[in-house]
C-alpha atoms as one frame of an Amber mdcrd trajectory, in Angstrom:
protein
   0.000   0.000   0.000   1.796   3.343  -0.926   2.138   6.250   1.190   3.849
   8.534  -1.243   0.664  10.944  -0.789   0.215  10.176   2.513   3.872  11.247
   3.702   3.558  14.097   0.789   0.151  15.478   3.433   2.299  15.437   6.046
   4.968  17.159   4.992   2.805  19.952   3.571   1.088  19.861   7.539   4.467
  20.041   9.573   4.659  23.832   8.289   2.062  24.160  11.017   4.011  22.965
  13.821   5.311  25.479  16.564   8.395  25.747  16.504  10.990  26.620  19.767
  11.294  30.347  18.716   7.572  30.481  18.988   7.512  28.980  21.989  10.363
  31.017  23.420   8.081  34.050  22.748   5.269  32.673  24.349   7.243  31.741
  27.742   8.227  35.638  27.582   4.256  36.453  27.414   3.265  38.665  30.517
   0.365  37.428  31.015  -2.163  34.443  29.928  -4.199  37.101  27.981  -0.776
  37.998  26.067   0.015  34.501  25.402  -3.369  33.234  24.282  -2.916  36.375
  21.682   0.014  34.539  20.662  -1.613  31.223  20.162  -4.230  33.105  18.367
  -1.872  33.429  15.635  -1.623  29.712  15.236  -3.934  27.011  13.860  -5.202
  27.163  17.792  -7.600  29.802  16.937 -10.271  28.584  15.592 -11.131  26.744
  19.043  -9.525  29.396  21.197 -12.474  31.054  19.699 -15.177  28.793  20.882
 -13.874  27.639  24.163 -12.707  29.823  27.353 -10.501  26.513  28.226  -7.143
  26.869  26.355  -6.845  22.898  27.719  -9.722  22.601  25.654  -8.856  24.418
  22.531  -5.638  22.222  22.675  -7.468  18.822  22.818  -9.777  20.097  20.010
  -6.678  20.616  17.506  -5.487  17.401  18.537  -8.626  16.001  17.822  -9.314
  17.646  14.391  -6.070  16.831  13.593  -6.814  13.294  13.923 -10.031  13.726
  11.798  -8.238  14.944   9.213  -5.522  12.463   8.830  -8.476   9.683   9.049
  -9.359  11.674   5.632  -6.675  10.466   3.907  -4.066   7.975   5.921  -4.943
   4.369   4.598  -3.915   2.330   7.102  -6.763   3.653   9.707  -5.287   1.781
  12.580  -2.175   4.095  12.642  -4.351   6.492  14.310  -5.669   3.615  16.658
  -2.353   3.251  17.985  -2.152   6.938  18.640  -4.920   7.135  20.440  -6.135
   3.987  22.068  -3.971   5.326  25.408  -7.019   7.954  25.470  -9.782   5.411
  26.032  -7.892   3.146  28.679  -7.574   6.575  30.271 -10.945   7.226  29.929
 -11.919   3.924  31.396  -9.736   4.446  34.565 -11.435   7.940  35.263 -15.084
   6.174  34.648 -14.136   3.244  37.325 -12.161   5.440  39.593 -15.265   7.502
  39.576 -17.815   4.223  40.580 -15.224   2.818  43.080 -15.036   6.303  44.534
 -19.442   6.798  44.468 -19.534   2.835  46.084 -17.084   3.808  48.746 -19.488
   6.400  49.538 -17.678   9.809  48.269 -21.112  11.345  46.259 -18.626  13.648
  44.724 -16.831  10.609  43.114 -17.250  10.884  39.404 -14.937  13.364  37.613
 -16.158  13.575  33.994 -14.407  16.462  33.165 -11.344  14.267  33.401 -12.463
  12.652  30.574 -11.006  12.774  27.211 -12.534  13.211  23.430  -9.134  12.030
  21.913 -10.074   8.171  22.043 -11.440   6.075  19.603 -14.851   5.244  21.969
 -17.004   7.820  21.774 -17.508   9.054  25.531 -21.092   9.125  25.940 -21.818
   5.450  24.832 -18.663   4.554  26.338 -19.504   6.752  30.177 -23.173   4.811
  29.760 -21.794   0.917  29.155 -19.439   1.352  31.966 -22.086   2.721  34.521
 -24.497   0.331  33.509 -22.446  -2.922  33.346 -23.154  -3.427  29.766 -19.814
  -3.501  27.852 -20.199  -6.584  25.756 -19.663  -4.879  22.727 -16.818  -2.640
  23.809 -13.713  -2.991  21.831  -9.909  -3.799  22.497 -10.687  -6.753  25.268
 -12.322  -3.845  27.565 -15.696  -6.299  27.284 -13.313  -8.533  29.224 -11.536
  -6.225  31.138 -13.746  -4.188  32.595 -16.078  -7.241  34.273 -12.309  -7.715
  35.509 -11.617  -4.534  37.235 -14.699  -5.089  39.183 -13.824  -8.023  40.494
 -10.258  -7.314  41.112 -11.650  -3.812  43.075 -14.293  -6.092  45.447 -11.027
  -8.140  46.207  -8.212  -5.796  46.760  -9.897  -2.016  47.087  -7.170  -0.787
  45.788  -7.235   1.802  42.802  -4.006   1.429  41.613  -3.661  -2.232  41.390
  -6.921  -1.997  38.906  -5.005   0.699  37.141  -1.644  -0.816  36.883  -4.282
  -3.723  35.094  -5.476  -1.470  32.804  -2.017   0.074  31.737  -1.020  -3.771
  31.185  -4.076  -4.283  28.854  -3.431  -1.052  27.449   0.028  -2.066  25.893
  -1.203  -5.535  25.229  -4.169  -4.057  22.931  -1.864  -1.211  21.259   1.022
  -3.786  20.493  -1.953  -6.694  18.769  -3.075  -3.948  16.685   0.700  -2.890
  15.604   1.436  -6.475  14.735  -1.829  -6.959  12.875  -0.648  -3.913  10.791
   2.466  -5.578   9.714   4.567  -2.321   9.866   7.835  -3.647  11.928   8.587
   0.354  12.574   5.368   0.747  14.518   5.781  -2.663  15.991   8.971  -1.696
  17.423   7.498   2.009  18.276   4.852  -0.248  20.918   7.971  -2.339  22.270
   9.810   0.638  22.368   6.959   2.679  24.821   6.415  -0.068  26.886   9.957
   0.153  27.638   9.874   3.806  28.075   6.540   3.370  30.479   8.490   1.209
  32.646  11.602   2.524  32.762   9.451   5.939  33.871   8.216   3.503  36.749
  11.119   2.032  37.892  12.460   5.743  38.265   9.255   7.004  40.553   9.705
   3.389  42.656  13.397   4.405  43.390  12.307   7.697  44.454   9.877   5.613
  46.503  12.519   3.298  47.953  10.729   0.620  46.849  11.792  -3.329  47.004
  12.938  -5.027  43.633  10.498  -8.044  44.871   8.099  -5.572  45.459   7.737
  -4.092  42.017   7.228  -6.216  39.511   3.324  -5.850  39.076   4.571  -2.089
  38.512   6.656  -3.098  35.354   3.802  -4.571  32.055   5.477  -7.281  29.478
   5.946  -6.712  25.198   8.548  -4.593  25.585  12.453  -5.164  24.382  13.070
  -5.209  27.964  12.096  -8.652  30.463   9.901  -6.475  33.390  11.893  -9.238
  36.263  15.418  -6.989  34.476  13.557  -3.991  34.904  12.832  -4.605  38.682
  16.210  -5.806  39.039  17.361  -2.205  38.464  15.855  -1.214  41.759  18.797
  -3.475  43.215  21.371  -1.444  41.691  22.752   2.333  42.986  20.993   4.722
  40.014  23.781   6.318  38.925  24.464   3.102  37.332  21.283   2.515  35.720
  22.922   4.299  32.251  25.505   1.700  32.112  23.337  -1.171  32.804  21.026
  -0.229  30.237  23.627   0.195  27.513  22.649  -2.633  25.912  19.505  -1.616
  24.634  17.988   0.741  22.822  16.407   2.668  25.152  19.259   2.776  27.372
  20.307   5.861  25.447  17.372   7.839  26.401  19.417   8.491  30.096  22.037
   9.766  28.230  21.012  13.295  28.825  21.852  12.169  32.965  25.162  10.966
  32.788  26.143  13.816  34.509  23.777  13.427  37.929  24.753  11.293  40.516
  21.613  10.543  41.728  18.758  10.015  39.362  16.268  10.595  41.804  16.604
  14.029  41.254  15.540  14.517  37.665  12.349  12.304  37.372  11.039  15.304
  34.718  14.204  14.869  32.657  13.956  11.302  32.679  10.331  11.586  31.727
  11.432  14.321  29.188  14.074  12.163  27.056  12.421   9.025  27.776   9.421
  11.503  25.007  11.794  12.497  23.197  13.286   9.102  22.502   9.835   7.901
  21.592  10.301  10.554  19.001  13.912   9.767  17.602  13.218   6.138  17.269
  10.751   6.912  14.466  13.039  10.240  12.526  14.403   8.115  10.151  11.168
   7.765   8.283  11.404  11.394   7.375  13.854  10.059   4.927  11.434   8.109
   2.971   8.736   9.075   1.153   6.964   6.230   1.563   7.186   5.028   5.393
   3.947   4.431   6.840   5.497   5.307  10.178   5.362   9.037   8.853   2.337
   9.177  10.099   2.751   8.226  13.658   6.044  10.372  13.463   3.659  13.242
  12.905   1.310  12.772  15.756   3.818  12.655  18.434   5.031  15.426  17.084
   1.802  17.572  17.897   1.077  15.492  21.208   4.490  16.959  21.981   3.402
  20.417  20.508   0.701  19.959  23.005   1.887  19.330  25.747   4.422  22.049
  25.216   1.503  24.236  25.003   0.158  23.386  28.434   3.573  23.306  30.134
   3.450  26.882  28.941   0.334  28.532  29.521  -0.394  27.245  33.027   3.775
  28.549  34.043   2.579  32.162  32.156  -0.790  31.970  34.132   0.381  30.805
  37.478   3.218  33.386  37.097   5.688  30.567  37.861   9.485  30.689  37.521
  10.155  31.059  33.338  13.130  29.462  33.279  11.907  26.229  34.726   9.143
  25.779  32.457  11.994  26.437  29.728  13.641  23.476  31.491  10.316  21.415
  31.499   9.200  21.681  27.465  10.999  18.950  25.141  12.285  19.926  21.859
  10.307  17.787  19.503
């Protein structure tokens, strides 16, 4: 299936992206009023015009975005990838809510927590969860779901139905890559399940946490076995780089050989560990006709995003400029 027209749409689209000048100028704003003038210089306008939520107006770019590349992308599941993370989150917010409403908090449900960017749309996806009935729900969540339930009634614990979910999550996104047939994506999925746990075993250091301890934090497909993830948590962290030199993602700490102590750059770690997700897919820029173009792009604005938000909420909580610098990842 070609993709010369395909990768020739994107290319024409990427003269859209904001680039670090623009959003050097926005991090120098004075105010959020100033910088939303910026952004309304930007494809961000049109929703910046209909919503008073820049989070909003963000999510609706990604989201039209999205529409548009469903216009004209052939392989449809590309996008599925993209955004099947956005209805797993969606489901955790939904149960979270019910656990929270059968514990007894009225106040439980938090649907403004929920996201459009998923394939499921909300409403129909909000009513089979409260009602039960989620047979026809896709991605195993007619199985999982049922599940969560039971593994709530056992353990009341949020996070062990979450870490579930995340595990399912990967599971789902990496069947889809390999039913595409694209080894690039394939290895993209491998490659963020890595990244994912890598992220935790960083945030269980912080947390002192036991190696035997933390191996339901660490979900399998990756390059990388989750028992030689956990045995990291063994090991002093400022040897975590070397250790890791062996794989691909071991490069992605790069940017920390300099700290002794990991523990205190979990946001750079989180940052390159983005950014590598990123890299590992550049060298489709040089072909014309790499599926994984598409993808490529997509991160690209999630980045763009999240840039955004990084951004306006320093510029309207008047925080410290210079660390918000520090905080948005060059895409």
């Amino acid at each position: 299936m070609s993709y010369v027209y395909t990768v020739a749409r994107l290319r024409g689209m990427e003269n859209n992206i904001l680039d670090t000048n623009f959003f050097s100028r926005l991090m120098d704003s004075q105010n959020l009023d100033d910088a939303l003038k910026s952004l309304g210089e930007t494809s961000y306008a049109q929703w910046l015009s209909q919503s008073q939520s820049f989070d909003k107006a963000i999510d609706s770019e990604i989201l039209a975005t999205c529409k548009e590349l469903e216009s004209f992308v052939p392989d449809k599941e590309l996008l599925t990838i993209f955004r099947l993370p956005y209805d797993f989150h969606n489901v955790k917010v939904l149960l979270k809510g019910l656990f929270k409403v059968r514990s007894g908090e009225s106040e439980g449900r938090r649907y403004d927590l929920i996201s459009k960017l998923g394939t499921i749309d909300t409403d129909e996806l909000t009513e089979a969860i409260e009602t039960e009935e989620v047979g026809f729900l896709p991605y195993g969540l007619n199985d999982l779901i049922p599940e969560c339930w039971r593994l709530w009634e056992q353990t009341k614990s949020a996070q062990t139905v979450e870490l579930l979910i995340d595990d399912k999550m990967f599971a789902a996104m990496l069947k889809v890559a390999e039913d595409l047939n694209i080894p690039d994506v394939t290895q993209w999925v491998k490659f963020k399940i890595d990244a994912e746990n890598l992220r935790s075993a960083v945030r269980l250091a912080r947390m002192k946490y036991e190696s035997s301890k933390a191996l339901n934090f660490f979900h399998s497909g990756g390059t990388i076995r989750p028992d030689d993830v956990a045995k990291l948590l063994n090991e002093p962290q400022e040897t975590w780089t070397r250790l890791l030199s062996h794989t691909d993602i071991g490069a992605a700490l790069n940017a920390m050989q300099d700290n002794s102590d990991i523990k205190i750059s979990l946001s750079e770690v989180s940052k390159a560990l983005d950014g590598y997700l990123i890299k590992v897919l550049e060298h489709a820029k040089y072909s014309m006709d790499a599926p994984a173009n598409v993808l490529l792009y997509l991160l690209t604005k999630e980045t763009e995003a999240r840039n955004l938000r990084v951004a306006l909420v320093c510029v309207a909580g008047g925080l410290d400029r210079e660390f918000g610098r520090r905080l948005l990842s060059n895409a």
